[in-house]
CSV table of C-alpha atoms in Angstrom, one decimal:
chain,number,residue,atom,x,y,z
A,1,UNK,CA,241.3,60.7,24.7
A,2,UNK,CA,238.2,61.8,26.4
A,3,UNK,CA,236.1,61.5,23.4
A,4,UNK,CA,237.6,58.1,22.8
A,5,UNK,CA,236.6,56.7,26.2
A,6,UNK,CA,232.9,58.3,26.0
A,7,UNK,CA,232.4,56.4,22.4
A,8,UNK,CA,233.7,53.1,24.3
A,9,UNK,CA,231.3,53.7,27.3
A,10,UNK,CA,228.3,54.4,24.9
A,11,UNK,CA,229.1,51.2,23.1
A,12,UNK,CA,229.3,49.2,26.0
A,13,UNK,CA,226.0,50.4,27.5
A,14,UNK,CA,224.3,49.7,24.2
A,15,UNK,CA,225.5,46.1,24.1
A,16,UNK,CA,224.3,45.7,27.8
A,17,UNK,CA,221.1,47.0,27.0
A,18,UNK,CA,220.5,44.8,24.3
A,19,UNK,CA,221.4,41.8,26.3
A,20,UNK,CA,219.3,42.6,29.0
A,21,UNK,CA,216.1,42.8,26.7
A,22,UNK,CA,216.8,39.3,25.2
A,23,UNK,CA,217.2,37.8,28.5
A,24,UNK,CA,214.0,39.1,29.8
A,25,UNK,CA,212.1,37.8,26.8
A,26,UNK,CA,213.5,34.3,27.0
A,27,UNK,CA,213.8,33.6,30.9
A,28,UNK,CA,210.7,35.3,32.4
A,29,UNK,CA,207.7,33.1,33.0
A,30,UNK,CA,204.7,35.0,31.2
A,31,UNK,CA,201.9,36.1,33.5
A,32,UNK,CA,198.8,33.8,32.6
A,33,UNK,CA,196.0,35.6,31.0
A,34,UNK,CA,193.0,35.2,33.5
A,35,UNK,CA,189.4,35.6,32.3
A,36,UNK,CA,187.2,36.8,34.9
A,37,UNK,CA,183.6,35.7,34.4
A,38,UNK,CA,180.7,38.5,34.3
A,39,UNK,CA,177.5,37.0,35.4
A,40,UNK,CA,174.7,37.7,33.1
A,41,UNK,CA,172.2,40.4,34.1
A,42,UNK,CA,169.2,39.3,36.0
A,43,UNK,CA,165.9,39.1,34.5
A,44,UNK,CA,164.1,42.5,34.6
A,45,UNK,CA,160.7,43.1,33.3
A,46,UNK,CA,160.9,45.1,29.9
A,47,UNK,CA,160.5,48.8,30.4
A,48,UNK,CA,157.1,50.4,30.1
A,49,UNK,CA,158.2,53.4,28.7
A,50,UNK,CA,159.6,56.7,30.0
A,51,UNK,CA,158.3,57.5,33.5
A,52,UNK,CA,156.5,60.6,33.7
A,53,UNK,CA,157.2,62.9,36.8
A,54,UNK,CA,154.5,62.9,39.4
A,55,UNK,CA,151.7,64.9,38.6
A,56,UNK,CA,150.7,67.6,41.3
A,57,UNK,CA,147.1,68.6,42.1
A,58,UNK,CA,146.5,71.9,40.7
A,59,UNK,CA,145.3,74.5,43.3
A,60,UNK,CA,142.2,76.2,42.1
A,61,UNK,CA,142.9,79.7,41.2
A,62,UNK,CA,141.3,82.3,43.6
A,63,UNK,CA,138.1,83.9,42.5
A,64,UNK,CA,138.2,87.8,42.3
A,65,UNK,CA,135.4,89.4,44.5
A,66,UNK,CA,135.0,93.2,45.6
A,67,UNK,CA,133.4,94.1,49.0
A,68,UNK,CA,130.2,96.3,48.5
A,69,UNK,CA,130.5,97.8,52.0
A,70,UNK,CA,132.8,98.0,55.1
A,71,UNK,CA,132.9,94.3,56.4
A,72,UNK,CA,134.7,92.5,59.3
A,73,UNK,CA,137.2,89.6,58.6
A,74,UNK,CA,136.4,86.7,61.0
A,75,UNK,CA,138.2,83.6,61.8
A,76,UNK,CA,135.3,81.4,61.4
A,77,UNK,CA,132.0,82.0,59.5
A,78,UNK,CA,130.2,83.4,62.4
A,79,UNK,CA,129.6,86.9,63.7
A,80,UNK,CA,130.4,85.2,67.1
A,81,UNK,CA,133.8,84.9,66.0
A,82,UNK,CA,136.3,87.6,66.9
A,83,UNK,CA,137.0,89.8,63.8
A,84,UNK,CA,140.6,89.7,62.4
A,85,UNK,CA,140.5,92.9,60.7
A,86,UNK,CA,138.2,95.4,58.7
A,87,UNK,CA,137.9,95.6,54.9
A,88,UNK,CA,136.8,98.8,53.2
A,89,UNK,CA,134.3,99.1,50.6
A,90,UNK,CA,135.1,98.5,46.9
A,91,UNK,CA,138.2,96.4,48.1
A,92,UNK,CA,139.2,93.6,45.7
A,93,UNK,CA,139.5,90.3,47.6
A,94,UNK,CA,140.8,86.8,46.6
A,95,UNK,CA,138.2,84.0,47.3
A,96,UNK,CA,139.2,80.7,47.7
A,97,UNK,CA,136.0,78.8,49.0
A,98,UNK,CA,132.7,79.1,50.6
A,99,UNK,CA,130.7,77.4,53.4
A,100,UNK,CA,128.2,74.7,52.5
A,101,UNK,CA,125.2,77.4,53.0
A,102,UNK,CA,126.8,79.7,50.6
A,103,UNK,CA,126.4,82.6,53.2
A,104,UNK,CA,130.1,83.0,53.9
A,105,UNK,CA,133.2,83.1,51.7
A,106,UNK,CA,136.8,82.4,52.6
A,107,UNK,CA,139.4,84.8,51.2
A,108,UNK,CA,143.2,85.2,51.3
A,109,UNK,CA,144.1,87.4,54.2
A,110,UNK,CA,147.7,87.8,54.8
A,111,UNK,CA,147.3,89.6,58.1
A,112,UNK,CA,147.0,86.5,60.2
A,113,UNK,CA,149.2,83.5,60.5
A,114,UNK,CA,147.1,81.1,58.5
A,115,UNK,CA,146.5,83.6,55.7
A,116,UNK,CA,142.7,83.0,55.4
A,117,UNK,CA,139.7,84.6,56.7
A,118,UNK,CA,135.8,84.9,56.5
A,119,UNK,CA,133.6,87.3,55.0
A,120,UNK,CA,129.7,87.5,54.8
A,121,UNK,CA,129.0,86.6,51.4
A,122,UNK,CA,126.0,89.0,51.2
A,123,UNK,CA,128.6,92.1,51.4
A,124,UNK,CA,131.0,90.6,48.3
A,125,UNK,CA,130.1,90.8,44.8
A,126,UNK,CA,131.5,87.4,42.8
A,127,UNK,CA,130.7,87.1,39.3
A,128,UNK,CA,130.4,83.3,39.5
A,129,UNK,CA,129.6,82.3,43.0
A,130,UNK,CA,128.6,78.8,41.7
A,131,UNK,CA,132.1,78.0,40.9
A,132,UNK,CA,133.4,78.7,44.1
A,133,UNK,CA,134.7,75.4,46.0
A,134,UNK,CA,132.8,74.3,49.0
A,135,UNK,CA,134.9,73.9,52.0
A,136,UNK,CA,134.5,73.1,55.7
A,137,UNK,CA,132.8,76.0,57.7
A,138,UNK,CA,132.8,75.9,61.4
A,139,UNK,CA,135.5,74.3,63.6
A,140,UNK,CA,135.0,70.7,64.6
A,141,UNK,CA,134.5,67.4,62.6
A,142,UNK,CA,130.8,66.9,63.5
A,143,UNK,CA,127.7,68.1,62.0
A,144,UNK,CA,127.3,71.9,61.3
A,145,UNK,CA,124.3,74.0,61.0
A,146,UNK,CA,123.0,77.5,59.9
A,147,UNK,CA,121.6,80.2,62.2
A,148,UNK,CA,118.3,81.2,60.6
A,149,UNK,CA,117.1,83.6,62.9
A,150,UNK,CA,118.9,86.0,65.8
A,151,UNK,CA,119.1,83.7,68.9
A,152,UNK,CA,120.5,83.8,72.1
A,153,UNK,CA,123.2,81.5,73.1
A,154,UNK,CA,122.8,79.9,76.7
A,155,UNK,CA,124.8,78.2,79.3
A,156,UNK,CA,122.2,75.2,79.4
A,157,UNK,CA,119.1,73.6,77.7
A,158,UNK,CA,116.5,76.2,78.7
A,159,UNK,CA,115.4,80.0,78.9
A,160,UNK,CA,116.2,79.8,82.5
A,161,UNK,CA,120.1,79.6,81.9
A,162,UNK,CA,122.4,82.5,81.4
A,163,UNK,CA,122.7,84.2,78.0
A,164,UNK,CA,126.3,84.0,76.9
A,165,UNK,CA,125.9,85.8,73.4
A,166,UNK,CA,123.8,86.3,70.5
A,167,UNK,CA,124.0,84.5,67.1
A,168,UNK,CA,122.8,86.2,63.9
A,169,UNK,CA,121.2,84.9,60.7
A,170,UNK,CA,123.4,83.0,58.3
A,171,UNK,CA,126.2,82.3,61.3
A,172,UNK,CA,127.5,78.7,60.9
A,173,UNK,CA,127.8,76.9,64.1
A,174,UNK,CA,129.4,73.4,64.9
A,175,UNK,CA,127.0,70.8,66.5
A,176,UNK,CA,127.8,69.2,69.7
A,177,UNK,CA,124.9,67.5,71.1
A,178,UNK,CA,121.2,67.7,72.0
A,179,UNK,CA,119.2,67.6,75.2
A,180,UNK,CA,116.8,64.6,75.9
A,181,UNK,CA,113.8,66.3,73.9
A,182,UNK,CA,115.9,67.7,71.0
A,183,UNK,CA,114.4,71.1,71.6
A,184,UNK,CA,118.0,72.4,72.4
A,185,UNK,CA,121.2,71.9,70.5
A,186,UNK,CA,124.5,72.2,72.0
A,187,UNK,CA,127.2,74.0,70.1
A,188,UNK,CA,130.7,75.0,70.0
A,189,UNK,CA,131.0,78.5,71.5
A,190,UNK,CA,134.1,80.1,72.5
A,191,UNK,CA,132.6,82.2,75.3
A,192,UNK,CA,130.8,79.3,77.1
A,193,UNK,CA,131.7,77.2,79.6
A,194,UNK,CA,134.2,74.4,78.3
A,195,UNK,CA,133.8,76.1,74.8
A,196,UNK,CA,130.2,75.4,74.3
A,197,UNK,CA,126.8,76.7,74.5
A,198,UNK,CA,123.1,75.9,73.8
A,199,UNK,CA,120.4,77.2,71.1
A,200,UNK,CA,116.8,76.4,70.5
A,201,UNK,CA,116.7,73.7,67.5
A,202,UNK,CA,114.1,75.8,65.8
A,203,UNK,CA,116.8,78.5,65.0
A,204,UNK,CA,119.0,76.2,63.3
A,205,UNK,CA,118.9,74.5,60.1
A,206,UNK,CA,121.1,71.2,60.1
A,207,UNK,CA,121.1,67.9,59.0
A,208,UNK,CA,122.6,65.1,61.1
A,209,UNK,CA,121.0,66.1,64.2
A,210,UNK,CA,119.9,62.3,64.8
A,211,UNK,CA,123.3,61.3,65.1
A,212,UNK,CA,124.3,63.8,67.9
A,213,UNK,CA,125.0,62.6,71.3
A,214,UNK,CA,122.5,63.2,74.1
A,215,UNK,CA,123.8,65.7,76.8
A,216,UNK,CA,122.3,66.5,80.1
A,217,UNK,CA,122.0,69.8,81.7
A,218,UNK,CA,125.4,69.8,83.4
A,219,UNK,CA,127.6,68.4,80.2
A,220,UNK,CA,127.3,64.8,80.8
A,221,UNK,CA,126.7,62.5,77.7
A,222,UNK,CA,123.6,60.3,78.3
A,223,UNK,CA,123.9,58.4,75.2
A,224,UNK,CA,124.0,58.8,71.4
A,225,UNK,CA,121.3,59.8,69.0
A,226,UNK,CA,121.5,56.5,67.1
A,227,UNK,CA,118.2,54.4,67.5
A,228,UNK,CA,118.5,51.4,69.7
A,229,UNK,CA,116.0,48.7,70.4
A,230,UNK,CA,114.9,50.8,73.5
A,231,UNK,CA,113.7,54.2,71.9
A,232,UNK,CA,114.0,57.3,73.9
A,233,UNK,CA,110.8,58.0,75.7
A,234,UNK,CA,110.3,61.8,75.7
A,235,UNK,CA,108.3,63.0,78.7
A,236,UNK,CA,107.6,66.6,78.6
A,237,UNK,CA,107.3,68.5,81.9
A,238,UNK,CA,104.1,70.0,82.0
A,239,UNK,CA,104.3,73.4,83.7
A,240,UNK,CA,102.5,76.7,82.8
A,241,UNK,CA,104.2,78.7,80.1
A,242,UNK,CA,106.0,81.8,81.2
A,243,UNK,CA,104.4,85.2,80.4
A,244,UNK,CA,106.1,87.0,77.5
A,245,UNK,CA,103.6,89.8,77.3
A,246,UNK,CA,103.4,89.8,73.5
A,247,UNK,CA,100.2,90.9,71.8
A,248,UNK,CA,99.0,91.6,68.3
A,249,UNK,CA,100.3,95.4,68.7
A,250,UNK,CA,103.6,93.8,70.0
A,251,UNK,CA,104.2,90.5,68.6
A,252,UNK,CA,107.1,88.2,70.0
A,253,UNK,CA,108.9,88.3,66.7
A,254,UNK,CA,108.5,90.4,63.5
A,255,UNK,CA,110.4,89.5,60.5
A,256,UNK,CA,110.3,91.0,57.0
A,257,UNK,CA,111.5,88.6,54.3
A,258,UNK,CA,113.7,89.7,51.2
A,259,UNK,CA,115.3,87.7,48.3
A,260,UNK,CA,118.7,88.7,49.4
A,261,UNK,CA,118.3,88.5,53.2
A,262,UNK,CA,115.7,86.4,55.6
A,263,UNK,CA,113.6,84.1,53.6
A,264,UNK,CA,112.5,81.8,56.8
A,265,UNK,CA,111.1,82.5,60.1
A,266,UNK,CA,111.3,79.7,62.8
A,267,UNK,CA,110.1,80.5,66.2
A,268,UNK,CA,109.9,78.2,69.1
A,269,UNK,CA,107.9,78.9,72.5
A,270,UNK,CA,105.4,77.9,74.9
A,271,UNK,CA,101.7,78.3,75.7
A,272,UNK,CA,99.5,76.9,78.2
A,273,UNK,CA,95.9,77.0,79.8
A,274,UNK,CA,94.2,77.6,82.1
A,275,UNK,CA,97.5,78.8,83.8
A,276,UNK,CA,100.4,80.6,82.1
A,277,UNK,CA,100.7,82.3,79.0
A,278,UNK,CA,97.6,81.1,76.8
A,279,UNK,CA,98.6,82.8,73.2
A,280,UNK,CA,101.6,83.8,71.3
A,281,UNK,CA,101.7,86.4,68.4
A,282,UNK,CA,104.3,86.2,65.4
A,283,UNK,CA,104.3,88.8,62.6
A,284,UNK,CA,106.1,88.4,59.1
A,285,UNK,CA,106.0,90.2,55.8
A,286,UNK,CA,106.5,87.9,52.8
A,287,UNK,CA,108.2,89.5,49.6
A,288,UNK,CA,106.7,86.8,47.4
A,289,UNK,CA,103.1,85.4,47.2
A,290,UNK,CA,104.1,81.6,47.7
A,291,UNK,CA,104.3,80.9,51.4
A,292,UNK,CA,104.7,77.4,53.2
A,293,UNK,CA,103.9,77.1,56.8
A,294,UNK,CA,104.6,74.1,59.2
A,295,UNK,CA,104.2,73.4,62.7
A,296,UNK,CA,105.5,70.8,65.1
A,297,UNK,CA,104.5,70.6,68.9
A,298,UNK,CA,105.7,68.9,72.1
A,299,UNK,CA,103.2,68.4,75.0
A,300,UNK,CA,99.9,67.0,76.0
A,301,UNK,CA,97.6,69.4,74.0
A,302,UNK,CA,96.6,70.9,70.7
A,303,UNK,CA,96.9,74.6,69.3
A,304,UNK,CA,94.6,76.7,67.6
A,305,UNK,CA,96.4,78.8,64.8
A,306,UNK,CA,94.7,81.8,63.3
A,307,UNK,CA,96.2,84.0,60.3
A,308,UNK,CA,95.1,87.8,60.6
A,309,UNK,CA,95.8,91.1,58.6
A,310,UNK,CA,94.9,94.4,60.0
A,311,UNK,CA,93.1,93.0,62.8
A,312,UNK,CA,90.7,90.8,60.5
A,313,UNK,CA,90.9,87.2,60.6
A,314,UNK,CA,91.6,85.7,57.3
A,315,UNK,CA,91.2,82.2,57.9
A,316,UNK,CA,91.6,79.7,60.8
A,317,UNK,CA,94.4,77.4,60.1
A,318,UNK,CA,92.6,74.3,61.0
A,319,UNK,CA,94.7,72.2,58.6
A,320,UNK,CA,97.9,73.5,60.2
A,321,UNK,CA,98.0,71.2,63.2
A,322,UNK,CA,100.9,69.8,65.2
A,323,UNK,CA,103.1,68.1,62.4
A,324,UNK,CA,101.3,69.4,59.6
A,325,UNK,CA,102.4,71.7,56.6
A,326,UNK,CA,100.3,74.0,54.3
A,327,UNK,CA,100.9,76.1,51.4
A,328,UNK,CA,99.3,79.5,51.1
A,329,UNK,CA,99.0,82.1,48.6
A,330,UNK,CA,99.5,85.6,50.3
A,331,UNK,CA,99.9,89.3,49.1
A,332,UNK,CA,103.6,90.2,49.0
A,333,UNK,CA,104.8,93.5,51.0
A,334,UNK,CA,102.0,93.3,53.6
A,335,UNK,CA,102.3,92.2,57.2
A,336,UNK,CA,100.6,89.3,58.6
A,337,UNK,CA,99.8,87.9,61.9
A,338,UNK,CA,99.8,84.5,63.5
A,339,UNK,CA,98.0,83.7,66.6
A,340,UNK,CA,99.0,80.6,68.4
A,341,UNK,CA,96.7,79.4,71.4
A,342,UNK,CA,96.5,76.1,73.5
A,343,UNK,CA,93.1,74.9,73.3
A,344,UNK,CA,91.4,74.6,76.5
A,345,UNK,CA,90.6,71.2,78.3
A,346,UNK,CA,88.7,72.6,81.3
A,347,UNK,CA,90.4,72.6,84.6
A,348,UNK,CA,93.2,70.3,83.1
A,349,UNK,CA,96.6,72.1,82.6
A,350,UNK,CA,97.4,71.9,79.0
A,351,UNK,CA,101.1,72.9,78.0
A,352,UNK,CA,102.5,72.9,74.4
A,353,UNK,CA,106.0,73.7,73.1
A,354,UNK,CA,105.8,74.3,69.4
A,355,UNK,CA,108.0,75.3,66.6
A,356,UNK,CA,106.2,77.2,63.7
A,357,UNK,CA,108.1,77.8,60.4
A,358,UNK,CA,107.3,80.3,57.7
A,359,UNK,CA,109.1,80.3,54.4
A,360,UNK,CA,109.1,82.1,51.1
A,361,UNK,CA,109.6,79.7,48.1
A,362,UNK,CA,110.3,82.1,45.2
């Protein structure tokens, strides 16, 4: 009996299922087929090919150098800059640049925050210095110069101002201004008032001096170096020159030139007559026979210039007048003396500020 009931129920379910299927296909309204329009793509320029990734600017590989002696690492290319460390002789260094004069090289120096330092180039052996890239040297965005001869840095534009420190040959300085005569240059100097100091222009080799601002003795800017319709008239103060007690036996300056060291002497001072210091003596020893001498003056008189050796007058540099340049052939390795004296005009005070330059050319 249960089996019979089960068969009846199964048959009923099958019939019901078939009937439901037929009813759905005939009575349910079919859902309409909706076509959703797709807008055509906007007009785009044809591809130009596969885009390459941005090209990175390659960083020049450091140049390897070797220190030839114990040398200080400094923050700026100047002996006035505080030492950052000390490197022993025969130490390998990685050089990443040089200053425009080629007298200093910048190296990788990881002991400081920015990872860089400066060495004097003469104490570093580099195989190909010419390929080392030139980078900015002295701090500041204005013109820079190179110290040619050891010079005092003063607090103002004159020898009567206090000495702040000393700069050495090949030091790089940032120029900040000049005095009204152009005889003194204002430089960036950390130990000076407001971070500045003054040096005689005759000791600095620089370009762009004409564009420097004119600075007064107390630091005020008086104008710019750009020429105007009213040119600056320089009126030198005519006072007797201070006695410096130099002589043929004790010259004011004595420089020995060398191919790897000092190749130029630039000296500035004052002479006067009949009062003050009437003459100055300069001694130099060239390493080559070709020498160029030049002289510039500021004042109300002229100079008599003599060239001597072992106390013997070799010639009177009559052609080496103010604003003149003369080329000489001298014996190498022998000392020479230059005597500069103010030419008398009787009882009238004659005062001349001069700058003499002696340079070996080979």
